[in-house]
PDB file of C-alpha atoms in Angstrom:
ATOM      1  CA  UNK H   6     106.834  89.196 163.559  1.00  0.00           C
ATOM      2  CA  UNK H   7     106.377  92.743 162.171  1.00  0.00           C
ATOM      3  CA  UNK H   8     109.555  93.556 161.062  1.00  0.00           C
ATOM      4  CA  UNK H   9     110.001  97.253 160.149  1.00  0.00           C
ATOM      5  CA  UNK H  10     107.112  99.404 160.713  1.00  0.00           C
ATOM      6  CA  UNK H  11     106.478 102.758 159.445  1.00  0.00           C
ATOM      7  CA  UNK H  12     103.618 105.156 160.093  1.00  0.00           C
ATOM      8  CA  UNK H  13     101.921 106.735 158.494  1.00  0.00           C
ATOM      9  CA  UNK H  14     101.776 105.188 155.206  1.00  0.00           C
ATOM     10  CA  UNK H  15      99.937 107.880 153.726  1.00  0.00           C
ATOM     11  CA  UNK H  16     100.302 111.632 154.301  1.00  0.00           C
ATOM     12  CA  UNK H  17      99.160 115.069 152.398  1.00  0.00           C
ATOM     13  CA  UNK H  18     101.036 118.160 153.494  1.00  0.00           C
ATOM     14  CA  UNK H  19     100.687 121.731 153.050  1.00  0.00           C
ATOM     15  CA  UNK H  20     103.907 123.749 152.157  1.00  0.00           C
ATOM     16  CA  UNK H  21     105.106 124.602 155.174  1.00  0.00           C
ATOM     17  CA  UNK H  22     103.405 121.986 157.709  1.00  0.00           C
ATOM     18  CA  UNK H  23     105.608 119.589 160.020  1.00  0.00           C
ATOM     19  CA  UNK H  24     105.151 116.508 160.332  1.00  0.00           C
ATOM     20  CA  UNK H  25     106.873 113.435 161.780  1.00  0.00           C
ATOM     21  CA  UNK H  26     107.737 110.101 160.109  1.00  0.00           C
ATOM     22  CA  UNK H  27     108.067 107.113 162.303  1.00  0.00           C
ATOM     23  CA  UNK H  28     109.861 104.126 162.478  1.00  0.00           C
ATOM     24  CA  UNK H  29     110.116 101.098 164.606  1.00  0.00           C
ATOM     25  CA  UNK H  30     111.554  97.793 164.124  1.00  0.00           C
ATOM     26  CA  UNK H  31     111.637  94.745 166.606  1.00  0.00           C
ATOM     27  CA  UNK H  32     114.277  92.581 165.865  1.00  0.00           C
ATOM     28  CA  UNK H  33     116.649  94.037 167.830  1.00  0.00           C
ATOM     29  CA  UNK H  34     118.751  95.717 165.182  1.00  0.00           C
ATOM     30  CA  UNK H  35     121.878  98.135 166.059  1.00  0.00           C
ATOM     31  CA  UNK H  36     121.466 100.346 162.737  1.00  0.00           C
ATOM     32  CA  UNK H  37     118.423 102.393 161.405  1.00  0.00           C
ATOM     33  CA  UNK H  38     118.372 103.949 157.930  1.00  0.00           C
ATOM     34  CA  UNK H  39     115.755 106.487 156.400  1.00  0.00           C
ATOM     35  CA  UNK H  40     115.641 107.170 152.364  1.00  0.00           C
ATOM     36  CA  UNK H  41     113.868 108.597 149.752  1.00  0.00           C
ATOM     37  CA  UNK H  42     112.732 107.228 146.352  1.00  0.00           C
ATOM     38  CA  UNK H  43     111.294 109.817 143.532  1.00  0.00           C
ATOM     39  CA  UNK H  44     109.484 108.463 140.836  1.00  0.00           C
ATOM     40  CA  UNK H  45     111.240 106.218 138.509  1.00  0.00           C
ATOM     41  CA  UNK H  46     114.594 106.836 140.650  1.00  0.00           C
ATOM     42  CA  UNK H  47     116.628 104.939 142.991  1.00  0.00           C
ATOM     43  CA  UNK H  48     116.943 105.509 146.633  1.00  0.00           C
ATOM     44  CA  UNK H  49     118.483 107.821 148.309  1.00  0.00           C
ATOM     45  CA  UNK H  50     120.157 107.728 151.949  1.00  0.00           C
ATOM     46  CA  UNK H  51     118.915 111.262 153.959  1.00  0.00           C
ATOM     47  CA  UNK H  52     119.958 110.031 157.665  1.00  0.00           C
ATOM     48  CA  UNK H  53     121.420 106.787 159.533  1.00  0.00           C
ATOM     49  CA  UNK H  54     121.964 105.883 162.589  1.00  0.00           C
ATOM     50  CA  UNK H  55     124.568 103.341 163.261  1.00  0.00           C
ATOM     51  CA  UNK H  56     123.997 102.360 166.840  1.00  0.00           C
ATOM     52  CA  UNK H  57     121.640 104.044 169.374  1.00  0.00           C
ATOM     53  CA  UNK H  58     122.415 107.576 170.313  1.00  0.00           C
ATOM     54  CA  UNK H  59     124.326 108.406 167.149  1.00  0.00           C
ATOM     55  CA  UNK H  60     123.086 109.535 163.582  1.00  0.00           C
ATOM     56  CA  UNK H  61     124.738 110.888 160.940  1.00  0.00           C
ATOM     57  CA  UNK H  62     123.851 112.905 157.284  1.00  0.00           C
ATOM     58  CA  UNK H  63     123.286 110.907 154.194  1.00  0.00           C
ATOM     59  CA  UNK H  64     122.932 112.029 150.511  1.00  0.00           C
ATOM     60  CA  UNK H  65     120.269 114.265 150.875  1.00  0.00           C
ATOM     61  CA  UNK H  66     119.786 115.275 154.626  1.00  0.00           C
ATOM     62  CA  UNK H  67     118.847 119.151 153.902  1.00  0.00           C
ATOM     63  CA  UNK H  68     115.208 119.899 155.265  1.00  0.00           C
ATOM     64  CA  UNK H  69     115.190 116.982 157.703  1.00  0.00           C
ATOM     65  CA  UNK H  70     115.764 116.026 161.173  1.00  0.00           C
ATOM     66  CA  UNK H  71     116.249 112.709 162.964  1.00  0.00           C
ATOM     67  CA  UNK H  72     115.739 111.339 166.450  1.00  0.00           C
ATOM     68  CA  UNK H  73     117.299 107.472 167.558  1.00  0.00           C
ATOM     69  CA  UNK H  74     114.601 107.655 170.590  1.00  0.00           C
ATOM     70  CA  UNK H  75     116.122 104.262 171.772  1.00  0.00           C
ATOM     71  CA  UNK H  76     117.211 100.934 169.661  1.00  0.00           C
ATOM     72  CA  UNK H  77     113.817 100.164 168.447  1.00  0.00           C
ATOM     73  CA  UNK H  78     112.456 103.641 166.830  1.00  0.00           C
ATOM     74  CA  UNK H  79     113.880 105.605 164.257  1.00  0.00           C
ATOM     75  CA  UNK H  80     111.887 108.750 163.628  1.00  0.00           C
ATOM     76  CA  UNK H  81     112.338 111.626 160.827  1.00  0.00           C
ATOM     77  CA  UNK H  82     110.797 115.262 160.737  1.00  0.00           C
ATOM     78  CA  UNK H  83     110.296 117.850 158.222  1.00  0.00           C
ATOM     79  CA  UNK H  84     110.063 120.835 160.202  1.00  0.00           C
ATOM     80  CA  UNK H  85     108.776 123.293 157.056  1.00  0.00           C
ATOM     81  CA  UNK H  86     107.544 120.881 154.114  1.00  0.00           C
ATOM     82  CA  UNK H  87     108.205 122.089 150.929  1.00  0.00           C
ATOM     83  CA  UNK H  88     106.806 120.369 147.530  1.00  0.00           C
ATOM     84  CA  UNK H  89     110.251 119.157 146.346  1.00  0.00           C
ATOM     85  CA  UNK H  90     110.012 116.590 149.691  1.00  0.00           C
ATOM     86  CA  UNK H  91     107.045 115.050 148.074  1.00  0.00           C
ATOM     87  CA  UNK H  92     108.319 111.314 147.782  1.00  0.00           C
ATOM     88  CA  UNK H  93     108.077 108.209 149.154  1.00  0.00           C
ATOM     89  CA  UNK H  94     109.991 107.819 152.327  1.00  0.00           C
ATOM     90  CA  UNK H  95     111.214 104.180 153.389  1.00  0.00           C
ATOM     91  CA  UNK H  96     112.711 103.311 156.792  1.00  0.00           C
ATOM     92  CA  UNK H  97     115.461 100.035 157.194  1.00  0.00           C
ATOM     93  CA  UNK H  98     117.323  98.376 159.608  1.00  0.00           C
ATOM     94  CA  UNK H  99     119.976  96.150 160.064  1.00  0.00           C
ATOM     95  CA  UNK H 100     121.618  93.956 162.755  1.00  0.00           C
ATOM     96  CA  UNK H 101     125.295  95.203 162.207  1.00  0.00           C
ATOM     97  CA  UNK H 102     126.355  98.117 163.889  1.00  0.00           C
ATOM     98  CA  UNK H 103     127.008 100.979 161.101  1.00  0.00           C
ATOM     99  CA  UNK H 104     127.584  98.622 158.026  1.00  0.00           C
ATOM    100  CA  UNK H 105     125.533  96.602 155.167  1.00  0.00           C
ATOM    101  CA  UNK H 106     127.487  93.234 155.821  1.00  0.00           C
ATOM    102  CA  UNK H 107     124.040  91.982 156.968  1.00  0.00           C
ATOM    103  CA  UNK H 108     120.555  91.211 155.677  1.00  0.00           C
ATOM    104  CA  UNK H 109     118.765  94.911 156.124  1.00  0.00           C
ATOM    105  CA  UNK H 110     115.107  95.017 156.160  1.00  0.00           C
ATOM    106  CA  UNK H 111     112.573  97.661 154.821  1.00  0.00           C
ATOM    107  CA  UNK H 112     109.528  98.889 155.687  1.00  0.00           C
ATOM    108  CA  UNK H 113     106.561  99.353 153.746  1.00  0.00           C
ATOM    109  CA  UNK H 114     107.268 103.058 153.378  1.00  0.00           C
ATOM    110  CA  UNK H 115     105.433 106.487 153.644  1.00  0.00           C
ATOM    111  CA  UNK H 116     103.939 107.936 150.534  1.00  0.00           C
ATOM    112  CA  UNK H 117     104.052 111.789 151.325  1.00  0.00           C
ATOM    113  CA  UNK H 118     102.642 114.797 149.099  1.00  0.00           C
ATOM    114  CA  UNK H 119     103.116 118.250 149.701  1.00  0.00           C
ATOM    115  CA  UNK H 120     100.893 120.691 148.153  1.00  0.00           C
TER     116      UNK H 120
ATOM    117  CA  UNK Y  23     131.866 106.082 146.119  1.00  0.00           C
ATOM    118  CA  UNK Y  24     132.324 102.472 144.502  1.00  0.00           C
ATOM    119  CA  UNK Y  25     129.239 102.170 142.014  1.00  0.00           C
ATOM    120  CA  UNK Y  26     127.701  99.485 140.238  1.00  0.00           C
ATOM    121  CA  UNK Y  27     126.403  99.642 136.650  1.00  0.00           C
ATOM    122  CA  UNK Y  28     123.428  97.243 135.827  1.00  0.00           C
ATOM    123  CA  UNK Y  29     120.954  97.171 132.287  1.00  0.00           C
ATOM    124  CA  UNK Y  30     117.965  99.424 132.980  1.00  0.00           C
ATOM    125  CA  UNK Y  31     115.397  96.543 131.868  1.00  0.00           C
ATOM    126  CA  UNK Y  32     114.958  92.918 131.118  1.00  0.00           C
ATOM    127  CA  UNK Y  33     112.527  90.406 129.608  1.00  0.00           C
ATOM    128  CA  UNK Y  34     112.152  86.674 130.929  1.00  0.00           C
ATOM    129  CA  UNK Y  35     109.733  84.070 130.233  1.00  0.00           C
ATOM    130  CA  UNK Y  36     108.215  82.319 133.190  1.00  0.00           C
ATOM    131  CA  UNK Y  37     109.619  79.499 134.318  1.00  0.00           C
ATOM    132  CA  UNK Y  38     113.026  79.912 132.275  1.00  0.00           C
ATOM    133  CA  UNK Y  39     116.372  80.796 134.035  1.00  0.00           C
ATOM    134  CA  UNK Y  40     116.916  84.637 134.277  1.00  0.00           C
ATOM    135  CA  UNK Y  41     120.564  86.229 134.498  1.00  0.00           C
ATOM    136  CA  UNK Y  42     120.715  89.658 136.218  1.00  0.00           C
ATOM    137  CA  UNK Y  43     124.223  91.168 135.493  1.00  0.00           C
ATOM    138  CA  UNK Y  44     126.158  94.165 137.653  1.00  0.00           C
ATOM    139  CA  UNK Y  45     129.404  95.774 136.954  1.00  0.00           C
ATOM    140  CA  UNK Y  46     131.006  97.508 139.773  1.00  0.00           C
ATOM    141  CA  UNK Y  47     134.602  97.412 138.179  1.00  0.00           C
ATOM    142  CA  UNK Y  48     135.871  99.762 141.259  1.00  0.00           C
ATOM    143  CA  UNK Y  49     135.157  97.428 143.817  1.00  0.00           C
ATOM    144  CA  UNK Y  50     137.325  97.175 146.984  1.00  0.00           C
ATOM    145  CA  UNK Y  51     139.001  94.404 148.531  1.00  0.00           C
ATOM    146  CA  UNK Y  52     136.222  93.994 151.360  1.00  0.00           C
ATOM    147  CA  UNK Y  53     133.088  95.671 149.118  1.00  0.00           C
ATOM    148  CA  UNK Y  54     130.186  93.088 149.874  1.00  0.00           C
ATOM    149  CA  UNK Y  55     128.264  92.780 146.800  1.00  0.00           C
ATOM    150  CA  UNK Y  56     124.587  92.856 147.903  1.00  0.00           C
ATOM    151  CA  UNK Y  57     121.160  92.142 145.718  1.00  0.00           C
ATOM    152  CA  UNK Y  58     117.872  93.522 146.940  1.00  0.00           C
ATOM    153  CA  UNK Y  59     114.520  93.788 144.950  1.00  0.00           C
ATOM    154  CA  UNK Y  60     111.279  96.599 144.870  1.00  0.00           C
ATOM    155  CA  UNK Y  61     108.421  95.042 143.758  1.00  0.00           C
ATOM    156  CA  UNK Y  62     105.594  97.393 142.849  1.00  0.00           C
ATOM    157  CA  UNK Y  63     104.373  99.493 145.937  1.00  0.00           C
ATOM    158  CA  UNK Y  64     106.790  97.709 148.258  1.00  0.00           C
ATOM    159  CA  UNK Y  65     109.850  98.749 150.322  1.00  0.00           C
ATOM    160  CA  UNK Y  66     113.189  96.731 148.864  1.00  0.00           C
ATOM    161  CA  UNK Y  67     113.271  93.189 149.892  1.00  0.00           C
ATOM    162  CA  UNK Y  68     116.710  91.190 150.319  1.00  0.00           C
ATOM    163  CA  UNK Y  69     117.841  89.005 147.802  1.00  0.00           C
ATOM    164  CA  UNK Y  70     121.416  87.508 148.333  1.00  0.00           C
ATOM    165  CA  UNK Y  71     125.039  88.972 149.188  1.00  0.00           C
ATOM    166  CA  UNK Y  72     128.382  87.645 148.919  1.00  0.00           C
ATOM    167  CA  UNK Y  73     132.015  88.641 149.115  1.00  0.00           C
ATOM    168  CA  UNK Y  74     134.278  86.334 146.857  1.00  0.00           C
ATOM    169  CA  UNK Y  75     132.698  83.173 146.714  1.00  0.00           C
ATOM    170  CA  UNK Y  76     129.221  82.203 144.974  1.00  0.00           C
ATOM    171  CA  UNK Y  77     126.475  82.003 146.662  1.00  0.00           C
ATOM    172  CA  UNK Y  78     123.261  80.168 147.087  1.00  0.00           C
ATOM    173  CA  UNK Y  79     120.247  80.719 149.109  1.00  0.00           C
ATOM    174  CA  UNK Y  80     116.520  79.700 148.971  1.00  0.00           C
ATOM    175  CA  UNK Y  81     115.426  82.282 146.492  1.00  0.00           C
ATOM    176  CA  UNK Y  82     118.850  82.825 143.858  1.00  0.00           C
ATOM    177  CA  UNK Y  83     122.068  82.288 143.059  1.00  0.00           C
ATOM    178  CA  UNK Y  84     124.897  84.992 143.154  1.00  0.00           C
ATOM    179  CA  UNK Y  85     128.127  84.289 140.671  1.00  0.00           C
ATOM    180  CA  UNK Y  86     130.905  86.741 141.215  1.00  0.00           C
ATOM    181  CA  UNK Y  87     133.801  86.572 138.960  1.00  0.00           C
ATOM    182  CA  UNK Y  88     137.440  85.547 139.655  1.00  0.00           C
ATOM    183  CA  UNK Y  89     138.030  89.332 140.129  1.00  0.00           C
ATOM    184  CA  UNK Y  90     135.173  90.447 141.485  1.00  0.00           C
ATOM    185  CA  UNK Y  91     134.533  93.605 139.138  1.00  0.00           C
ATOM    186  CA  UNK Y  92     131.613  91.699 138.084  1.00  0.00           C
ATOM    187  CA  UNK Y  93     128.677  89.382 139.383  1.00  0.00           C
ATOM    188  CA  UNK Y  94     125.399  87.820 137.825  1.00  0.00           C
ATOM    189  CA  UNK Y  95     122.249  87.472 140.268  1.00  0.00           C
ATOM    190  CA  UNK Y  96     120.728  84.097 138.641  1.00  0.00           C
ATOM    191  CA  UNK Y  97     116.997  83.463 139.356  1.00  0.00           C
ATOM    192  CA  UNK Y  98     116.325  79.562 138.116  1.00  0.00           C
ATOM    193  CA  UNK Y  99     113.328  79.342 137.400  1.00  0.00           C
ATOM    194  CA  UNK Y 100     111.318  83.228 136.725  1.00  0.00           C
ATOM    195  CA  UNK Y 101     107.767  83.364 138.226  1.00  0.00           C
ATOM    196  CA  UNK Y 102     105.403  86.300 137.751  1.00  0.00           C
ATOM    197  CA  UNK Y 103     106.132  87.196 141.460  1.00  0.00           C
ATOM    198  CA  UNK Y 104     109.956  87.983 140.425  1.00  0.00           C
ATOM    199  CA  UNK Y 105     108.977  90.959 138.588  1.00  0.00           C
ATOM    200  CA  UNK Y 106     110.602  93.290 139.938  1.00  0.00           C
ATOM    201  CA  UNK Y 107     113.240  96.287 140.366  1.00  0.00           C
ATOM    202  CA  UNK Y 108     116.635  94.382 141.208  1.00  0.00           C
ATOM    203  CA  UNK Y 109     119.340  96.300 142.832  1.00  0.00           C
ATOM    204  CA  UNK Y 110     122.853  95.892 142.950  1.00  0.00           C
ATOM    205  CA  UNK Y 111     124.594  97.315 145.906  1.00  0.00           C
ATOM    206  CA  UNK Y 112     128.187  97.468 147.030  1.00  0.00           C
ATOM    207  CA  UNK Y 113     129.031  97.779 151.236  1.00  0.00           C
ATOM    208  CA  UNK Y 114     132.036  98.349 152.408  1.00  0.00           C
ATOM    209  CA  UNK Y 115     132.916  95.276 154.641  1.00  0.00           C
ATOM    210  CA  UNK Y 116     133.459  95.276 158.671  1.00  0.00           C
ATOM    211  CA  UNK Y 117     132.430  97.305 161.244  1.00  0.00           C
ATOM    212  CA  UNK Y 118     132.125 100.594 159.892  1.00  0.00           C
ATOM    213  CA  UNK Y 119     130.307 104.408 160.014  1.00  0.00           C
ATOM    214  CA  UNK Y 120     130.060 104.672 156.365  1.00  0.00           C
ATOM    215  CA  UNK Y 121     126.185 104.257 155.593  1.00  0.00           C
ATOM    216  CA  UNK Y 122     125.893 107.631 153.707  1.00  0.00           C
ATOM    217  CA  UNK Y 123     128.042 105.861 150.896  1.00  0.00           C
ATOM    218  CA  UNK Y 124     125.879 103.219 150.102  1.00  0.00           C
ATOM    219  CA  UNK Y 125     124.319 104.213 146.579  1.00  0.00           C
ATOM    220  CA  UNK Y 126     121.158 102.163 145.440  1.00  0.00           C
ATOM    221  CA  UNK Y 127     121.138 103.850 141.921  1.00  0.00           C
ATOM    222  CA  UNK Y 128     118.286 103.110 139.575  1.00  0.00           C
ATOM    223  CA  UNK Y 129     118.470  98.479 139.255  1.00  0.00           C
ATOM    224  CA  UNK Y 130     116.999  96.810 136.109  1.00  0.00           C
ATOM    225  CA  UNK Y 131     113.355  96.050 135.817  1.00  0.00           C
ATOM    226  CA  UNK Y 132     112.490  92.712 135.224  1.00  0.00           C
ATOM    227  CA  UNK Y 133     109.683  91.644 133.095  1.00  0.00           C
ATOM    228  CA  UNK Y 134     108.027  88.429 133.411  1.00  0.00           C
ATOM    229  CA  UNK Y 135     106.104  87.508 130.252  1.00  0.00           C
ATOM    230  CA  UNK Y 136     103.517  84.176 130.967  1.00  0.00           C
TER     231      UNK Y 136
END
């Protein structure tokens, strides 16, 4: 049972490059969540999507774009990296449609470095 | 937003009882109180939730109190593999479009010591 599963898990920009983060989970799950997490910090909600075919803004969606390409992937773009996006990126899901009152799951995130 | 407040670190010996505490005094009627945990390199793994009552599952304990603007995450007995960043994370309850205010802030590190 994979789970969550995000690729790459490693990736070196240039300022400026685009690039796409992907997600895909297979357990069926309704809602699909991408965050951040800088060094020593908490994470940080950029994009959800509560149910296939919608998404909404997070905390911090400026400089990204999402797609819901059906219920199992999840994907996020950085059309013109900049260094400030260097951080690790982590993709979730969850059963219930738009809320937390379920178990969500993580991947094992994208470590991403723009130069 | 309803926030929680939690110790930025904590020290356990291994194999003694460990007692995480979280404030979240402006909790709502239907706020879910949820636990999750980092370990190092990892994405956040789930611990436990609850609503009013405690709760037990395979890995902790959750103790809320009587008016819910506090709970303890209990581990019984610490092993190394609990070291961790523990989160404490309040969801609003029912079917809802509210994701964006979910706020992870920065959880207490837990230190094992053999």
């Amino acid at each position: 049972n994979a789970g969550v599963t995000q690729t790459p898990k490693f990736q070196v920009l240039k300022t400026g490059q685009s690039m796409t983060l992907q997600c895909a989970q297979d357990m069926n799950h309704n809602s699909m969540y991408w965050y951040r997490q800088d060094p020593g910090m908490g994470l940080r909600l950029i994009y959800y999507s509560a149910s296939e075919g919608t998404t909404d803004k997070g905390e911090v969606p400026n400089g990204y774009n999402v797609s819901r390409l059906n219920k199992r992937e999840f994907s996020l773009r950085l059309e013109s990296a900049a260094p400030s996006q260097t951080s690790v990126y982590f993709c979730a899901s969850s059963e219930a449609p738009g809320g937390w009152n379920t178990e969500a799951f993580f991947g094992q995130g994208t470590r991403l470095t723009v130069v | 937003d309803a926030k929680t407040t939690q110790p930025n670190s904590m020290e356990s010996n291994e194999e003694e009882p460990v007692h995480l505490p979280c404030n979240h005094s402006t909790i709502s009627g239907t706020d879910y109180i949820h636990w999750y945990r980092q370990l190092p390199s990892q994405g956040p793994e789930y611990v436990i939730h609850g609503l009013t009552s405690n709760v037990n599952n395979r890995m902790a304990s959750l103790a809320i109190a009587e008016d819910r603007k506090s709970s303890t995450l209990i581990l019984h007995r610490a092993t190394l593999r609990d070291a961790a960043v523990y989160y404490c994370i309040l969801s609003p309850g029912g079917v809802q479009t509210g994701a964006n205010n979910l706020f992870f802030g920065t959880g207490t590190r837990l230190t094992v010591i053999p």
